[in-house]
GROMACS .gro file of C-alpha atoms in nm:
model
  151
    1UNK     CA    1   0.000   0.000   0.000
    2UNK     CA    2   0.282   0.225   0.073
    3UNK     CA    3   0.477   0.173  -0.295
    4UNK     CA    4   0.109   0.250  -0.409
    5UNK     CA    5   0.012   0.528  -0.207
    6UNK     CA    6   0.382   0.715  -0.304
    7UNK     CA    7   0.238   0.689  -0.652
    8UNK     CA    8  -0.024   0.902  -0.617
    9UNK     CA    9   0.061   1.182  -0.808
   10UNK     CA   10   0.055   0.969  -1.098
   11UNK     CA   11  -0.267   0.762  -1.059
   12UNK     CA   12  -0.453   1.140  -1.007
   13UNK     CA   13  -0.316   1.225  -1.336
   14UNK     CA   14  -0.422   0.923  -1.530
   15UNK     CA   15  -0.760   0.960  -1.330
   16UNK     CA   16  -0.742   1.312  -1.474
   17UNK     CA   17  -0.663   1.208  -1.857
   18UNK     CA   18  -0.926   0.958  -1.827
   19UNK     CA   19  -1.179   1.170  -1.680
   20UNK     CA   20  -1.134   1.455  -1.925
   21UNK     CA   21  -1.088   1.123  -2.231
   22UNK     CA   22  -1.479   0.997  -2.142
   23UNK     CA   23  -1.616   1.336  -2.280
   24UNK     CA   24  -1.343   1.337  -2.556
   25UNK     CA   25  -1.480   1.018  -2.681
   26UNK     CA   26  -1.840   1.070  -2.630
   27UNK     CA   27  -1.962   1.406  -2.505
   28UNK     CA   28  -2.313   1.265  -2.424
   29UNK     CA   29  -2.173   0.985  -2.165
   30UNK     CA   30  -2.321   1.102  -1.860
   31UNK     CA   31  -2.611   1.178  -2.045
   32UNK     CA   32  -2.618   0.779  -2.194
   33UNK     CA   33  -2.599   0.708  -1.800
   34UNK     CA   34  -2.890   0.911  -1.674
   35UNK     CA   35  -3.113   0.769  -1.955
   36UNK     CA   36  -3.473   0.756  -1.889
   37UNK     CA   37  -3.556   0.445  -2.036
   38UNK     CA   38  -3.405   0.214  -2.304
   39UNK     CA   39  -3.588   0.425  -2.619
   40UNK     CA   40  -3.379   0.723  -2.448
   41UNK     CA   41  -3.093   0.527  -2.408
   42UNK     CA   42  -3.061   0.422  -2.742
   43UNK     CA   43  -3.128   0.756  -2.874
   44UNK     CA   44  -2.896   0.888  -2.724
   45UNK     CA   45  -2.599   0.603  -2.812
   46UNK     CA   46  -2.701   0.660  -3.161
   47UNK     CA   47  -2.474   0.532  -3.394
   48UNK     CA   48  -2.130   0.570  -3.185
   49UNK     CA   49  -2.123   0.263  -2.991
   50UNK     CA   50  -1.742   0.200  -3.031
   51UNK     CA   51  -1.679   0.528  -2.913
   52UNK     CA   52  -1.907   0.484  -2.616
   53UNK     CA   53  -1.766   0.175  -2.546
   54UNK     CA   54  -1.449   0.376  -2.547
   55UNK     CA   55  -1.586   0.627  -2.315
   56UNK     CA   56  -1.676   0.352  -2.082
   57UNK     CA   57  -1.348   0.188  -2.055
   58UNK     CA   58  -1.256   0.593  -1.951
   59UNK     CA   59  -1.493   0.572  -1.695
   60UNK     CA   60  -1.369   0.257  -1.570
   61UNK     CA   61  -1.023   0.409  -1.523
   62UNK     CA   62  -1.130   0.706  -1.375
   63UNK     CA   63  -1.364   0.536  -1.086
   64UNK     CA   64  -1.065   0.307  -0.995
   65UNK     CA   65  -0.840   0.570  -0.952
   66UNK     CA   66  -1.061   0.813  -0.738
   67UNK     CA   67  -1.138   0.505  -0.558
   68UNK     CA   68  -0.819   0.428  -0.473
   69UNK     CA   69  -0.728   0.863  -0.420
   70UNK     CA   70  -1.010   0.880  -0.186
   71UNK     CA   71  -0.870   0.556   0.034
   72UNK     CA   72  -0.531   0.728   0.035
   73UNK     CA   73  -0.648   1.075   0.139
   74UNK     CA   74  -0.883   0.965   0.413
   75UNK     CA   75  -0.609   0.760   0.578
   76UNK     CA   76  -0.356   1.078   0.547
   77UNK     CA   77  -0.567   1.308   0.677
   78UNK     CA   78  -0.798   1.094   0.932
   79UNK     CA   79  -0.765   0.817   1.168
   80UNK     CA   80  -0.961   0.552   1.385
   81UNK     CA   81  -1.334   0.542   1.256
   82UNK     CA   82  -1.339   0.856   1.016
   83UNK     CA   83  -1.050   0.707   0.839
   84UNK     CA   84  -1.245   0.369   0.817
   85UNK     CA   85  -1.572   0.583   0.739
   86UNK     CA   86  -1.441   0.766   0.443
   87UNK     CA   87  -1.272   0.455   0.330
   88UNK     CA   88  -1.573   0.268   0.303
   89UNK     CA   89  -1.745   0.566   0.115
   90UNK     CA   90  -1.484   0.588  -0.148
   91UNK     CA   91  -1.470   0.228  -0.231
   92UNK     CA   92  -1.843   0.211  -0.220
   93UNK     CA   93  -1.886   0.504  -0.464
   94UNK     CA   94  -1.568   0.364  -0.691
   95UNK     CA   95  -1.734  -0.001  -0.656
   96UNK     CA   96  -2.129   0.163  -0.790
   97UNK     CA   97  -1.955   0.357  -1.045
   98UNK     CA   98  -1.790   0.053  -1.184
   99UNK     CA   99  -2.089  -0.215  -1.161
  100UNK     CA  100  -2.287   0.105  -1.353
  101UNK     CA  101  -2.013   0.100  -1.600
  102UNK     CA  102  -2.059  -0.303  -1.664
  103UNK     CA  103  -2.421  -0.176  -1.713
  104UNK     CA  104  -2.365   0.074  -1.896
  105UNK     CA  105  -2.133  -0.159  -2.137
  106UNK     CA  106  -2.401  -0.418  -2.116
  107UNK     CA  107  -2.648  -0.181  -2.262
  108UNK     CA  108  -2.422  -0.075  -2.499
  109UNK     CA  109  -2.395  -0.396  -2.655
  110UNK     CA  110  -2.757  -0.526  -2.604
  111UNK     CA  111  -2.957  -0.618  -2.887
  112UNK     CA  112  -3.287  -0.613  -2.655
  113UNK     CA  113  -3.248  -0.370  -2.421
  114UNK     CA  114  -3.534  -0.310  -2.159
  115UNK     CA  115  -3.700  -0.061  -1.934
  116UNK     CA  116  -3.587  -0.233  -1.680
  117UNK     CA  117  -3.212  -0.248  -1.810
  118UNK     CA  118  -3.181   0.140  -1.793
  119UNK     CA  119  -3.362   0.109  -1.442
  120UNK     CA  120  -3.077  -0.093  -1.291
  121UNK     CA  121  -2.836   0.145  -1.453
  122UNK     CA  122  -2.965   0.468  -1.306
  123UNK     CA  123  -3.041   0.358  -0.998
  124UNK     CA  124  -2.700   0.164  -0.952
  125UNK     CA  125  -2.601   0.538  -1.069
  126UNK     CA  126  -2.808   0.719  -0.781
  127UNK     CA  127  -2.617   0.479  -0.525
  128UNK     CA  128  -2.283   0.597  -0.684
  129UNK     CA  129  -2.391   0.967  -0.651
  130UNK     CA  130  -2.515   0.938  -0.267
  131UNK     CA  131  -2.181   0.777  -0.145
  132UNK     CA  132  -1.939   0.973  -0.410
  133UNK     CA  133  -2.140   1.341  -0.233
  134UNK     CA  134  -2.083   1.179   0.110
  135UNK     CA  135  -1.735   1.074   0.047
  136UNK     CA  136  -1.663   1.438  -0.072
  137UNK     CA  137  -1.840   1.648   0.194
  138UNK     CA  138  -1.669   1.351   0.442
  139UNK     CA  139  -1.340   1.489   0.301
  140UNK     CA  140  -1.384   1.844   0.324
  141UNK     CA  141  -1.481   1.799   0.690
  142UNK     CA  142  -1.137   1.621   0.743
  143UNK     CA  143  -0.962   1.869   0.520
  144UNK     CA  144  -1.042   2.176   0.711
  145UNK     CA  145  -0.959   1.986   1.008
  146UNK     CA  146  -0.660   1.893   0.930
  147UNK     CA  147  -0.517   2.248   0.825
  148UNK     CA  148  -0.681   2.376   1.121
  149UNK     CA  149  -0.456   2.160   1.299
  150UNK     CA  150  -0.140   2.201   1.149
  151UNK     CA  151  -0.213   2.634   1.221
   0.00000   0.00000   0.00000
């Protein structure tokens, strides 16, 4: 964990590159995510499935490594159950965002997609959203108290 955790100026910049590469390859992504049902969906992948597909290896990228940013930064700047607390948020966020990318691909490639298809996908999405806004305002707490420390 330590070799990794040295590294982390370079996992935050291929987080960045693949983060900023999702909307390179297919402005519409988040978009494709929040679908409201598989006629919107499919609208909305038009005809640019490889380069959604593309987008959505991106995404898969960029939720690993904010996954794994947000484990290091909670156990630098917290400890005991705050540390364990944010930990759990980050890799809970990092773990939705990637099962809704699977979905996501899966829709992509489905030659019958359902109602019910985009239904898992959003709401898999909503999960991802709760815990990714926790994980963040979690952060911020521990940020300011950190500094407020170290003054």
């Amino acid at each position: 964990m330590e070799l990794l955790a040295s590294k982390w100026k370079l996992i935050f910049l291929v987080g960045g590159v693949a983060g900023l590469a999702i909307f390179a390859f297919f402005l519409d992504y988040n978009t494709l995510q929040m679908s409201s049902d598989a006629k919107d969906f499919a609208s909305t992948l038009g005809d640019d499935e490889s380069l959604a597909l593309t987008a959505n290896i991106c995404d898969m990228i960029f939720a690993l490594s904010y996954g794994v940013l947000g484990v290091f930064a909670f156990n630098k700047l917290a400890s005991g159950g705050v540390a364990l607390l944010g930990t759990l948020l980050a890799i809970g966020a990092s773990l939705a965002d990637e099962i809704e990318n699977v979905l996501v691909f899966l829709n992509i490639k489905s030659d019958s997609l359902t109602n019910g298809d985009v239904d898992l996908m959003t709401t898999v999405g909503a999960i991802k959203w709760t815990l990714a806004a926790a994980a963040i305002l979690l952060l911020i707490v521990v940020a300011v108290r950190a500094r407020s420390r170290k003054e």
